[in-house]
Coordinates of C-alpha atoms in Angstrom, one line a residue:
M1 CA 41.4 -10.3 59.3
L2 CA 41.9 -13.2 61.7
W3 CA 41.0 -13.7 65.4
S4 CA 42.8 -16.0 67.8
N5 CA 42.3 -16.9 71.5
V6 CA 45.4 -16.1 73.5
S7 CA 44.0 -16.5 77.1
P8 CA 40.6 -16.4 78.7
N9 CA 40.8 -12.6 78.9
S10 CA 42.5 -11.8 75.6
L11 CA 42.2 -12.2 71.9
A12 CA 44.7 -11.7 69.1
L13 CA 43.6 -9.7 66.0
Y14 CA 45.6 -10.0 62.7
A15 CA 45.1 -7.3 60.1
N16 CA 47.2 -5.7 57.3
G17 CA 50.1 -7.9 58.2
F18 CA 50.2 -7.2 61.9
W19 CA 48.9 -8.8 65.1
A20 CA 47.2 -6.7 67.9
N21 CA 45.9 -8.0 71.2
I22 CA 42.3 -7.4 72.4
I23 CA 42.3 -7.4 76.2
T24 CA 39.2 -7.7 78.4
C25 CA 39.3 -6.5 81.9
H26 CA 36.6 -7.2 84.5
T27 CA 36.0 -4.8 87.4
P28 CA 33.2 -4.7 89.9
T29 CA 31.5 -1.9 87.9
A30 CA 32.5 -2.5 84.3
T31 CA 33.9 -4.8 81.6
I32 CA 36.5 -3.0 79.6
I33 CA 37.7 -4.0 76.1
L34 CA 41.2 -2.8 75.3
L35 CA 43.5 -2.9 72.2
A36 CA 47.2 -3.5 72.6
T37 CA 49.1 -1.6 69.9
P38 CA 51.6 -3.6 67.9
T39 CA 55.2 -2.8 68.4
T40 CA 56.4 -3.3 64.8
A41 CA 55.3 -1.0 61.9
P42 CA 55.6 -1.9 58.2
S43 CA 58.4 -0.4 56.2
A44 CA 56.1 0.6 53.1
A45 CA 52.6 0.4 51.9
K46 CA 51.8 -2.1 49.1
C47 CA 49.3 -1.5 46.2
K48 CA 46.8 -4.2 45.9
P49 CA 46.4 -5.9 42.4
D50 CA 42.6 -5.3 42.2
R51 CA 43.1 -1.6 43.0
L52 CA 45.8 -1.3 40.4
A53 CA 43.4 -3.0 37.9
V54 CA 40.7 -0.4 38.7
I55 CA 43.1 2.4 38.1
I56 CA 44.2 1.0 34.8
I57 CA 40.6 0.5 33.7
G58 CA 39.8 4.0 34.8
I59 CA 42.6 5.5 32.8
V60 CA 41.7 3.5 29.7
T61 CA 38.0 4.6 30.0
L62 CA 39.0 8.2 30.5
I63 CA 41.2 8.2 27.4
L64 CA 38.6 6.4 25.3
G65 CA 35.9 9.0 26.3
I66 CA 38.2 11.9 25.4
V67 CA 39.1 10.3 22.1
L68 CA 35.5 9.5 21.2
S69 CA 34.4 13.1 22.0
S70 CA 37.3 14.7 20.1
I71 CA 37.1 13.0 16.7
P72 CA 34.1 12.7 14.3
W73 CA 34.1 8.9 14.3
L74 CA 30.4 8.7 13.9
D75 CA 30.4 10.7 10.7
Y76 CA 33.3 8.5 9.4
F77 CA 31.3 5.4 10.2
I78 CA 28.2 6.6 8.5
L79 CA 30.0 7.7 5.4
K80 CA 31.8 4.4 5.2
N81 CA 28.5 2.5 5.2
L82 CA 26.8 5.1 2.9
R83 CA 29.2 4.5 0.0
L84 CA 27.9 1.9 -2.5
W85 CA 29.5 -1.5 -2.3
N86 CA 28.3 -5.1 -2.2
D87 CA 26.2 -6.1 0.8
T88 CA 26.3 -2.7 2.5
L89 CA 23.0 -1.3 3.8
S90 CA 23.0 1.5 1.3
Y91 CA 23.6 -1.0 -1.6
H92 CA 20.5 -3.0 -0.7
Y93 CA 18.5 0.2 -0.4
W94 CA 19.8 1.4 -3.8
Q95 CA 19.6 -2.0 -5.6
R96 CA 16.0 -2.7 -4.6
P97 CA 14.6 0.2 -2.7
G98 CA 11.3 -1.4 -1.6
V99 CA 9.7 2.0 -1.3
I100 CA 6.2 2.6 -2.7
R101 CA 6.9 4.6 -5.8
L102 CA 3.8 5.7 -7.6
T103 CA 3.2 7.2 -11.0
K104 CA 0.0 9.2 -11.4
V105 CA -1.2 10.1 -14.8
Y106 CA -3.7 12.8 -15.6
I107 CA -5.0 13.1 -19.2
Y108 CA -6.7 16.2 -20.7
N109 CA -9.9 15.3 -22.4
V110 CA -10.9 17.7 -25.2
T111 CA -14.6 18.4 -24.9
N112 CA -14.9 20.6 -28.0
P113 CA -12.8 19.2 -30.8
D114 CA -15.0 20.5 -33.6
G115 CA -15.2 23.9 -31.9
F116 CA -11.4 24.1 -31.7
L117 CA -11.1 23.4 -35.4
S118 CA -13.6 26.2 -36.0
G119 CA -11.4 28.7 -34.0
E120 CA -12.5 28.3 -30.4
K121 CA -10.3 27.8 -27.5
P122 CA -9.9 24.2 -26.6
K123 CA -11.9 23.2 -23.5
L124 CA -9.9 20.8 -21.5
Q125 CA -11.2 18.4 -18.8
E126 CA -8.6 16.8 -16.5
V127 CA -9.3 13.1 -16.2
G128 CA -7.6 11.0 -13.5
P129 CA -5.7 10.0 -11.7
F130 CA -4.6 6.8 -13.2
V131 CA -2.2 5.4 -10.6
Y132 CA 0.5 2.9 -11.3
R133 CA 2.8 1.3 -8.7
E134 CA 6.3 1.0 -9.9
D135 CA 8.3 -2.0 -8.8
M136 CA 11.9 -1.2 -9.6
E137 CA 15.2 -2.9 -9.1
K138 CA 18.6 -2.6 -10.6
V139 CA 19.9 -5.6 -12.5
N140 CA 23.2 -6.5 -14.2
V141 CA 25.1 -4.6 -11.5
K142 CA 28.8 -4.4 -12.0
F143 CA 31.5 -2.4 -10.1
H144 CA 34.4 -0.7 -11.9
E145 CA 37.7 1.1 -11.4
N146 CA 38.5 0.3 -7.8
N147 CA 34.8 0.7 -6.8
L148 CA 34.7 4.3 -8.0
T149 CA 31.7 3.6 -10.3
V150 CA 29.0 1.0 -10.7
S151 CA 26.9 0.2 -13.8
Y152 CA 23.4 -1.3 -14.0
Q153 CA 20.2 -1.4 -15.9
H154 CA 16.7 -0.4 -14.6
K155 CA 14.0 -3.1 -14.4
K156 CA 10.6 -1.5 -14.0
I157 CA 7.2 -3.0 -13.7
L158 CA 4.2 -0.7 -13.7
Q159 CA 1.1 -2.2 -12.1
F160 CA -2.2 -0.4 -12.1
V161 CA -3.7 0.4 -8.7
P162 CA -7.5 0.4 -9.1
E163 CA -8.3 1.5 -5.6
L164 CA -6.4 4.8 -6.1
S165 CA -7.5 5.4 -9.7
I166 CA -10.6 5.9 -11.8
D167 CA -11.6 3.4 -14.4
K168 CA -8.7 2.9 -16.8
N169 CA -11.2 2.3 -19.7
T170 CA -12.5 5.8 -19.4
P171 CA -12.9 7.2 -23.0
I172 CA -10.7 10.2 -23.9
V173 CA -10.7 12.6 -26.8
T174 CA -7.1 13.6 -27.5
P175 CA -5.0 15.0 -30.4
N176 CA -3.8 12.4 -32.9
I177 CA -0.2 12.7 -32.0
P178 CA 1.3 10.6 -34.8
L179 CA -0.8 12.4 -37.5
L180 CA 0.0 15.9 -36.1
T181 CA 3.7 15.0 -35.8
L182 CA 3.8 14.1 -39.5
T183 CA 1.8 17.1 -40.7
S184 CA 3.9 19.5 -38.5
L185 CA 6.9 18.4 -40.5
S186 CA 5.2 18.7 -43.9
P187 CA 5.8 22.5 -44.5
K188 CA 9.5 21.7 -44.6
L189 CA 8.9 19.0 -47.3
G190 CA 7.6 21.3 -50.1
Y191 CA 4.3 21.7 -51.7
L192 CA 4.3 18.6 -53.9
L193 CA 5.2 16.2 -51.1
S194 CA 2.7 17.9 -48.8
K195 CA -0.1 17.3 -51.3
T196 CA 0.9 13.6 -51.6
I197 CA 0.7 13.2 -47.9
S198 CA -2.7 15.0 -47.9
V199 CA -4.1 12.5 -50.5
V200 CA -2.9 9.5 -48.6
L201 CA -4.2 10.7 -45.2
T202 CA -7.5 11.7 -46.7
A203 CA -7.9 8.3 -48.3
A204 CA -7.1 6.6 -45.0
K205 CA -9.6 8.8 -43.2
F206 CA -7.2 10.1 -40.6
K207 CA -8.6 12.7 -38.2
P208 CA -6.8 15.3 -36.0
F209 CA -8.6 14.0 -32.9
I210 CA -9.1 10.4 -31.9
N211 CA -11.1 8.5 -29.3
V212 CA -9.1 6.1 -27.1
T213 CA -9.3 4.8 -23.6
A214 CA -6.9 6.1 -20.9
D215 CA -5.2 2.7 -20.7
Q216 CA -4.6 2.7 -24.5
L217 CA -3.1 6.2 -24.5
V218 CA -0.7 5.3 -21.7
F219 CA 0.3 1.8 -22.6
G220 CA -0.2 1.7 -26.3
Y221 CA -2.6 1.3 -29.2
D222 CA -2.1 0.3 -32.8
D223 CA -1.6 3.1 -35.2
A224 CA -0.8 2.8 -38.9
L225 CA 1.6 5.8 -39.0
V226 CA 3.6 4.6 -36.1
S227 CA 3.9 1.1 -37.6
L228 CA 5.2 2.6 -40.9
A229 CA 7.7 4.8 -39.0
H230 CA 8.9 1.8 -37.0
R231 CA 9.5 -0.1 -40.2
F232 CA 11.2 2.5 -42.3
Y233 CA 12.8 5.1 -40.0
P234 CA 16.6 4.9 -39.4
K235 CA 17.4 2.7 -36.4
H236 CA 18.5 5.5 -34.1
M237 CA 15.2 7.4 -34.7
R238 CA 12.9 4.3 -34.9
P239 CA 9.9 4.6 -32.6
M240 CA 8.1 1.7 -30.9
E241 CA 5.7 -0.5 -32.8
R242 CA 2.7 0.9 -31.0
M243 CA 1.7 4.4 -29.9
G244 CA 1.8 4.8 -26.1
L245 CA 3.0 7.6 -23.9
L246 CA 4.5 5.3 -21.2
L247 CA 5.0 2.2 -23.4
G248 CA 8.8 2.1 -23.0
R249 CA 8.7 2.2 -19.2
N250 CA 7.8 -1.5 -18.6
G251 CA 10.5 -4.2 -18.4
T252 CA 14.3 -4.0 -18.4
L253 CA 15.4 -0.8 -20.1
T254 CA 18.1 -1.1 -22.7
E255 CA 20.0 1.9 -21.3
V256 CA 23.1 1.0 -19.3
S257 CA 23.8 3.7 -16.6
T258 CA 27.0 4.1 -14.6
I259 CA 27.0 6.2 -11.4
K260 CA 29.6 7.3 -8.9
T261 CA 29.8 5.3 -5.7
G262 CA 31.3 8.0 -3.4
Y263 CA 34.6 6.3 -2.9
N264 CA 36.5 9.2 -4.4
G265 CA 34.5 11.9 -2.6
M266 CA 30.8 12.6 -1.8
E267 CA 30.6 15.7 -3.9
Q268 CA 29.3 13.7 -6.9
F269 CA 27.8 10.8 -4.9
G270 CA 25.0 9.1 -6.7
Y271 CA 25.4 11.2 -9.9
I272 CA 25.5 9.6 -13.3
D273 CA 29.0 9.1 -14.8
S274 CA 28.0 7.7 -18.2
L275 CA 25.0 6.5 -20.2
N276 CA 25.6 3.6 -22.6
G277 CA 29.3 4.4 -22.4
M278 CA 28.9 8.1 -23.2
D279 CA 29.7 10.9 -20.7
H280 CA 27.2 13.4 -22.3
L281 CA 23.8 13.5 -23.9
P282 CA 24.0 13.2 -27.7
H283 CA 20.7 15.1 -28.3
W284 CA 22.2 18.5 -27.8
N285 CA 25.3 20.3 -29.2
E286 CA 26.9 22.0 -26.2
P287 CA 27.0 22.1 -22.4
P288 CA 25.3 22.5 -20.0
C289 CA 22.6 20.9 -22.1
T290 CA 24.8 17.8 -22.8
S291 CA 25.5 17.3 -19.1
I292 CA 24.4 14.0 -17.4
A293 CA 25.7 14.9 -13.9
G294 CA 22.4 14.3 -12.1
S295 CA 21.0 11.7 -9.7
E296 CA 18.7 9.0 -10.8
G297 CA 16.7 9.6 -7.6
S298 CA 18.1 7.2 -5.0
F299 CA 21.0 9.2 -3.6
F300 CA 22.2 12.8 -3.7
P301 CA 25.5 14.4 -2.6
P302 CA 24.9 15.2 1.1
R303 CA 24.5 18.9 1.5
D304 CA 26.3 18.9 4.9
I305 CA 29.4 18.0 3.0
T306 CA 29.0 19.8 -0.3
K307 CA 27.5 23.0 1.2
S308 CA 25.9 23.4 -2.3
D309 CA 22.4 24.9 -2.8
M310 CA 21.8 23.0 -6.1
V311 CA 21.3 19.4 -6.9
H312 CA 20.3 17.8 -10.2
V313 CA 18.0 15.0 -11.3
Y314 CA 18.2 13.0 -14.5
D315 CA 15.2 11.6 -16.2
K316 CA 15.6 9.7 -19.5
D317 CA 12.2 10.7 -20.8
L318 CA 12.9 14.4 -20.2
C319 CA 16.1 14.3 -22.3
R320 CA 17.9 16.5 -19.8
I321 CA 18.9 17.0 -16.1
I322 CA 16.6 19.0 -13.9
P323 CA 18.0 21.6 -11.5
L324 CA 16.6 21.7 -7.9
K325 CA 17.4 24.7 -5.7
Y326 CA 17.6 24.7 -1.9
V327 CA 14.8 26.6 -0.2
E328 CA 14.8 25.8 3.6
R329 CA 15.3 23.3 6.3
V330 CA 12.2 21.3 7.1
Q331 CA 11.3 18.1 9.0
K332 CA 9.8 14.9 7.8
D333 CA 8.6 12.4 10.4
G334 CA 10.9 13.9 13.0
I335 CA 14.0 13.8 10.7
D336 CA 15.7 16.9 9.3
A337 CA 15.4 17.4 5.6
D338 CA 16.4 20.1 3.1
L339 CA 13.6 21.2 0.8
F340 CA 14.6 21.7 -2.8
R341 CA 12.3 23.1 -5.5
L342 CA 12.5 23.4 -9.3
P343 CA 13.4 27.1 -10.1
N344 CA 10.7 28.9 -12.1
N345 CA 13.2 29.7 -14.9
S346 CA 14.2 26.0 -15.5
Y347 CA 12.2 25.6 -18.6
G348 CA 12.0 28.0 -21.5
D349 CA 13.8 30.9 -23.0
S350 CA 17.4 31.9 -22.5
T351 CA 16.5 35.5 -21.5
N352 CA 15.4 34.3 -18.1
N353 CA 18.0 31.5 -17.9
P354 CA 21.2 31.7 -20.1
D355 CA 21.7 27.9 -19.5
N356 CA 18.7 27.2 -21.6
K357 CA 20.2 28.7 -24.8
C358 CA 21.5 25.4 -25.9
Y359 CA 18.0 23.9 -25.9
D360 CA 16.8 26.3 -28.5
T361 CA 16.5 25.1 -32.1
N362 CA 16.2 27.2 -35.2
D363 CA 12.5 26.6 -35.7
Y364 CA 11.6 27.1 -32.1
E365 CA 10.6 30.4 -30.5
A366 CA 11.5 30.1 -26.9
I367 CA 8.8 30.7 -24.4
R368 CA 9.2 30.9 -20.6
G369 CA 8.0 27.7 -19.0
L370 CA 8.1 25.5 -22.2
Q371 CA 11.0 23.2 -23.0
N372 CA 11.7 21.4 -26.3
I373 CA 12.5 17.7 -25.9
S374 CA 11.8 16.6 -29.5
P375 CA 15.4 15.3 -30.2
C376 CA 14.8 12.4 -27.8
Q377 CA 11.1 11.8 -28.8
Y378 CA 11.8 10.5 -32.3
G379 CA 11.4 14.0 -33.7
A380 CA 7.9 14.5 -32.5
P381 CA 7.3 18.1 -31.5
V382 CA 6.9 17.3 -27.8
Y383 CA 7.5 20.0 -25.2
I384 CA 7.5 19.8 -21.4
S385 CA 6.3 22.2 -18.9
N386 CA 5.0 22.3 -15.3
P387 CA 1.4 20.9 -15.0
H388 CA -1.3 23.4 -15.9
F389 CA 1.5 25.7 -17.2
Y390 CA 2.4 26.5 -13.6
D391 CA 5.1 29.2 -13.5
A392 CA 4.9 29.5 -17.3
H393 CA 4.2 32.5 -19.6
P394 CA 0.6 33.7 -19.1
E395 CA 0.1 33.5 -22.8
L396 CA 0.2 29.7 -22.7
L397 CA -2.5 29.5 -20.0
N398 CA -4.8 32.1 -21.7
E399 CA -4.9 30.0 -24.9
V400 CA -6.8 27.2 -23.2
E401 CA -9.8 26.7 -20.9
G402 CA -9.9 24.4 -17.9
L403 CA -6.4 24.7 -16.4
E404 CA -5.8 25.9 -12.8
P405 CA -2.2 26.0 -11.8
R406 CA -1.4 25.5 -8.1
R407 CA 2.0 25.2 -6.4
E408 CA 1.0 22.5 -3.9
K409 CA -0.3 20.2 -6.6
H410 CA 1.9 21.1 -9.6
E411 CA 5.4 21.9 -8.5
T412 CA 8.5 19.6 -8.5
Y413 CA 10.3 19.2 -5.2
F414 CA 12.5 17.0 -3.1
K415 CA 13.0 16.6 0.7
I416 CA 16.6 15.3 1.1
Q417 CA 18.3 14.3 4.3
P418 CA 21.3 16.6 4.5
K419 CA 23.7 14.2 6.3
L420 CA 22.9 11.1 4.2
G421 CA 21.7 12.5 0.9
V422 CA 18.7 10.2 1.0
P423 CA 15.4 11.6 -0.4
L424 CA 12.7 11.3 2.3
E425 CA 10.0 12.6 -0.1
G426 CA 10.0 13.7 -3.7
K427 CA 7.7 14.4 -6.6
V428 CA 8.7 15.1 -10.2
R429 CA 5.7 16.6 -12.0
I430 CA 5.8 17.1 -15.8
Q431 CA 3.3 18.0 -18.4
L432 CA 3.6 16.8 -22.0
N433 CA 2.5 19.2 -24.7
L434 CA 2.3 18.9 -28.5
K435 CA 3.4 21.9 -30.4
V436 CA 1.5 21.8 -33.6
T437 CA 2.5 23.7 -36.8
R438 CA -0.3 24.4 -39.2
A439 CA -0.2 22.4 -42.4
K440 CA -2.6 24.2 -44.7
D441 CA -1.8 22.0 -47.6
V442 CA -2.8 18.8 -45.8
Y443 CA -6.6 18.5 -46.0
P444 CA -7.4 16.5 -42.8
V445 CA -5.6 19.0 -40.5
R446 CA -6.0 22.2 -42.6
D447 CA -8.1 23.8 -39.7
F448 CA -5.6 22.9 -37.0
R449 CA -3.9 26.2 -36.3
D450 CA -0.4 26.7 -34.7
F451 CA -0.9 25.7 -31.1
V452 CA 0.7 24.3 -28.0
F453 CA -1.7 21.6 -27.0
P454 CA -1.5 20.0 -23.5
V455 CA -1.9 16.3 -23.7
M456 CA -1.3 14.9 -20.2
W457 CA 0.7 15.4 -17.1
L458 CA 2.2 12.9 -14.7
E459 CA 3.6 12.8 -11.2
E460 CA 6.4 10.4 -10.2
G461 CA 7.9 10.0 -6.8
I462 CA 7.6 8.7 -3.2
S463 CA 5.7 10.0 -0.2
E464 CA 6.9 7.7 2.5
L465 CA 9.9 5.5 3.1
T466 CA 9.6 1.9 4.4
P467 CA 9.6 1.6 8.2
A468 CA 13.0 -0.3 8.1
I469 CA 14.7 2.5 6.1
K470 CA 13.1 5.2 8.2
R471 CA 14.4 3.5 11.4
W472 CA 17.9 3.3 10.0
I473 CA 17.8 7.0 9.0
Y474 CA 16.4 8.0 12.3
L475 CA 19.1 6.1 14.2
A476 CA 21.9 7.6 12.1
T477 CA 20.7 11.2 12.1
V478 CA 18.7 11.7 15.3
I479 CA 19.5 9.1 18.0
A480 CA 23.2 8.5 17.3
P481 CA 24.3 12.2 17.2
N482 CA 22.7 12.7 20.6
A483 CA 23.6 9.4 22.2
V484 CA 27.3 9.4 21.2
P485 CA 28.3 12.6 23.1
V486 CA 26.4 11.5 26.2
G487 CA 28.1 8.1 26.1
S488 CA 31.5 9.8 25.6
Y489 CA 30.9 12.1 28.6
L490 CA 29.8 9.2 30.8
L491 CA 33.0 7.4 29.9
I492 CA 35.0 10.4 30.9
A493 CA 33.1 10.8 34.2
G494 CA 33.3 7.1 34.9
G495 CA 37.0 6.9 34.2
A496 CA 37.8 10.0 36.3
F497 CA 35.7 8.7 39.2
A498 CA 37.4 5.3 39.1
I499 CA 40.8 6.9 39.2
V500 CA 40.0 9.3 42.0
F501 CA 38.3 6.7 44.1
S502 CA 41.2 4.3 43.7
L503 CA 43.7 6.9 44.6
V504 CA 41.8 7.9 47.7
R505 CA 41.6 4.3 48.8
A506 CA 45.3 3.9 48.1
Y507 CA 46.1 6.9 50.2
K508 CA 44.0 5.6 53.1
S509 CA 45.8 2.2 52.8
Y510 CA 49.1 4.0 52.9
M511 CA 48.1 5.9 56.1
F512 CA 46.8 2.7 57.7
A513 CA 50.0 1.0 56.8
R514 CA 52.0 3.6 58.7
D515 CA 49.8 3.2 61.7
P516 CA 48.1 -0.3 61.7
T517 CA 46.1 0.6 64.7
L518 CA 43.9 2.9 62.6
E519 CA 42.9 0.1 60.3
I520 CA 42.3 -2.3 63.1
L521 CA 40.2 0.3 64.8
E522 CA 38.2 0.9 61.7
M523 CA 37.7 -2.8 61.2
G524 CA 36.5 -3.2 64.7
R525 CA 34.0 -0.4 64.4
R526 CA 32.6 -1.8 61.2
S527 CA 32.1 -5.1 62.8
L528 CA 30.3 -3.6 65.8
R529 CA 28.1 -1.5 63.5
R530 CA 27.0 -4.7 61.7
G531 CA 26.3 -6.4 65.0
S532 CA 28.7 -9.2 64.0
S533 CA 31.7 -8.6 66.2
F534 CA 33.7 -11.7 67.0
V535 CA 33.9 -10.4 70.6
A536 CA 30.1 -10.6 70.8
H537 CA 29.7 -14.0 69.1
Q538 CA 32.8 -16.0 70.0
Q539 CA 33.8 -14.7 73.4
H540 CA 30.4 -15.1 74.8
K541 CA 31.8 -15.7 78.2
L542 CA 32.9 -12.1 78.3
M543 CA 29.6 -10.7 76.9
L544 CA 26.9 -13.0 78.3
H545 CA 28.0 -12.8 81.9
H546 CA 28.9 -9.1 82.0
R547 CA 26.4 -7.5 79.7
D548 CA 25.2 -5.0 82.3
N549 CA 28.1 -2.6 82.3
Y550 CA 30.3 -1.4 79.5
A551 CA 32.3 1.8 79.7
L552 CA 34.9 3.7 77.8
L553 CA 38.5 3.4 79.0
R554 CA 39.0 7.2 78.8
T555 CA 36.0 7.7 81.1
M556 CA 37.1 5.2 83.6
P557 CA 40.8 5.6 84.3
H558 CA 40.5 3.9 87.7
A559 CA 39.3 0.8 85.9
M560 CA 42.3 0.7 83.6
S561 CA 44.6 1.1 86.6
A562 CA 42.9 -1.9 88.2
C563 CA 43.4 -4.1 85.1
M564 CA 47.1 -3.5 84.3
G565 CA 50.2 -2.1 85.4
E566 CA 52.0 1.1 84.5
A567 CA 54.2 -0.6 81.9
D568 CA 51.2 -1.8 79.9
R569 CA 49.2 1.4 79.8
E570 CA 51.1 3.0 76.9
D571 CA 50.3 0.1 74.5
V572 CA 46.5 0.0 75.2
Q573 CA 43.7 1.8 73.3
P574 CA 40.0 1.5 73.6
I575 CA 38.2 0.1 70.6
I576 CA 34.7 1.1 71.6
D577 CA 33.8 4.7 71.5
S578 CA 30.9 6.5 73.0
S579 CA 28.9 6.6 69.8
L580 CA 28.8 2.8 69.7
R581 CA 28.1 2.1 73.3
D582 CA 24.3 2.2 72.8
N583 CA 24.6 -0.1 69.8
V584 CA 26.5 -2.7 71.8
I585 CA 24.0 -2.5 74.7
S586 CA 21.0 -2.9 72.4
M587 CA 22.7 -5.7 70.6
E588 CA 23.3 -7.6 73.8
S589 CA 19.7 -7.0 74.9

């Protein structure tokens, strides 16, 4: 908008491509400001470039908001980064979790070994915990077959945590596992060989119970029978050089595992595909006992995708996969999680669970809650159960003294995030038992009756994730699902507002273009409201000398007649209305 002096009593105003005259008229009673309407009107309104840009941006924003609110792009983004591949967030979490993984060991101390040999119930005293922190990483990682699977080896280092444990040198009285393993096999060897074994063991002064420290029982002690077995047993059945319940857990494991990365579907995500090149467990004869389709504990198939109420965990030391059944939806640190528990018929006889039939052997009488794992324990009659015979047949618990099964302390469970399949918390609790068969022809153990003897139980798992992993999960499962819809709706609202606002402005411009006087009047009124009118500041001769009287043209027809002739009246309009009069007067004051 431009202003120009035409004469001492008039100004020229340029706006929207047209000139209009501002005429001042002085009368004895008032000073009148008039607008002369232009005589030429534009042929058409033009759309300004900046307004067109706003409309385009609004359309793009609106479309983007609609698209983002219509497609599950967030789920796609999460799943894309959840699949295992080099340098992804999930890969770093899987390859070296960084979580505090603890192994707690509880050992049963036999307080009446002589009384047991005389026919009493064994009196067991739980000693522990002995806590070990497990630093774990996956080494020799190699991706295969278009990233569908990845192979690796476990590297584990168990470090004793004294502040969470009792003294690891605590003395323990426990069954002599190597001796009882040998004597339990002797009835199958015949009378003559059994007597030979009896003479040798008697001469070497072997006893059915031994005194060791907790650390020795867990991480190994020298034993003559184990040394002999290591030297003469076939290679595929050869035990370690020393006797130790967790001896094979330290260092890089020889077993090569291959798991599914999720690139061909999340239904088997994180499940084992092969072990040492085999797609089944060689210890059993038929499925489902031979199945290895279970998680090693880092990832599970997301339940939001699979809709399945069962997941499985594989543990090398258990010689099988463990089923976990969905129970309910819970929360862990403000994050949704699915609670899975071990079904009470997982271990034991096929009467309660037909899938257990393939675990039964000819010389084993199946009992609810007791599972044979001797094929992968070098033939030793080792059986697993829940700690303290929780959920097992009452007969097992009645045979001993000192056990008190409790769900909150002895059950196996996992809390798994349903969208990601990441375990937020999980505990695997297993009791190792020695099933002894009486060998009446072997003198050192002749009084050791048929018995399922609890030796120890352990708890493995995690209670908390690291803060970094927890923040990532919280962002992906809590913040993002709530923030993304809000952002999409804001984009839709913002885009719609920009389009409507620009169209309204364009309509007003079109109307002003048809009658430029309207726009000029509007500009003049804005200028007067801001107190910065050119008339007030540049034409001070009009305002300073005649500030006393201002009046509207429509209220003073006689003044207009005094200022101009009849021919000019049709082209003149007042630009000061009654609502602005007081503002002008106060401005001049």
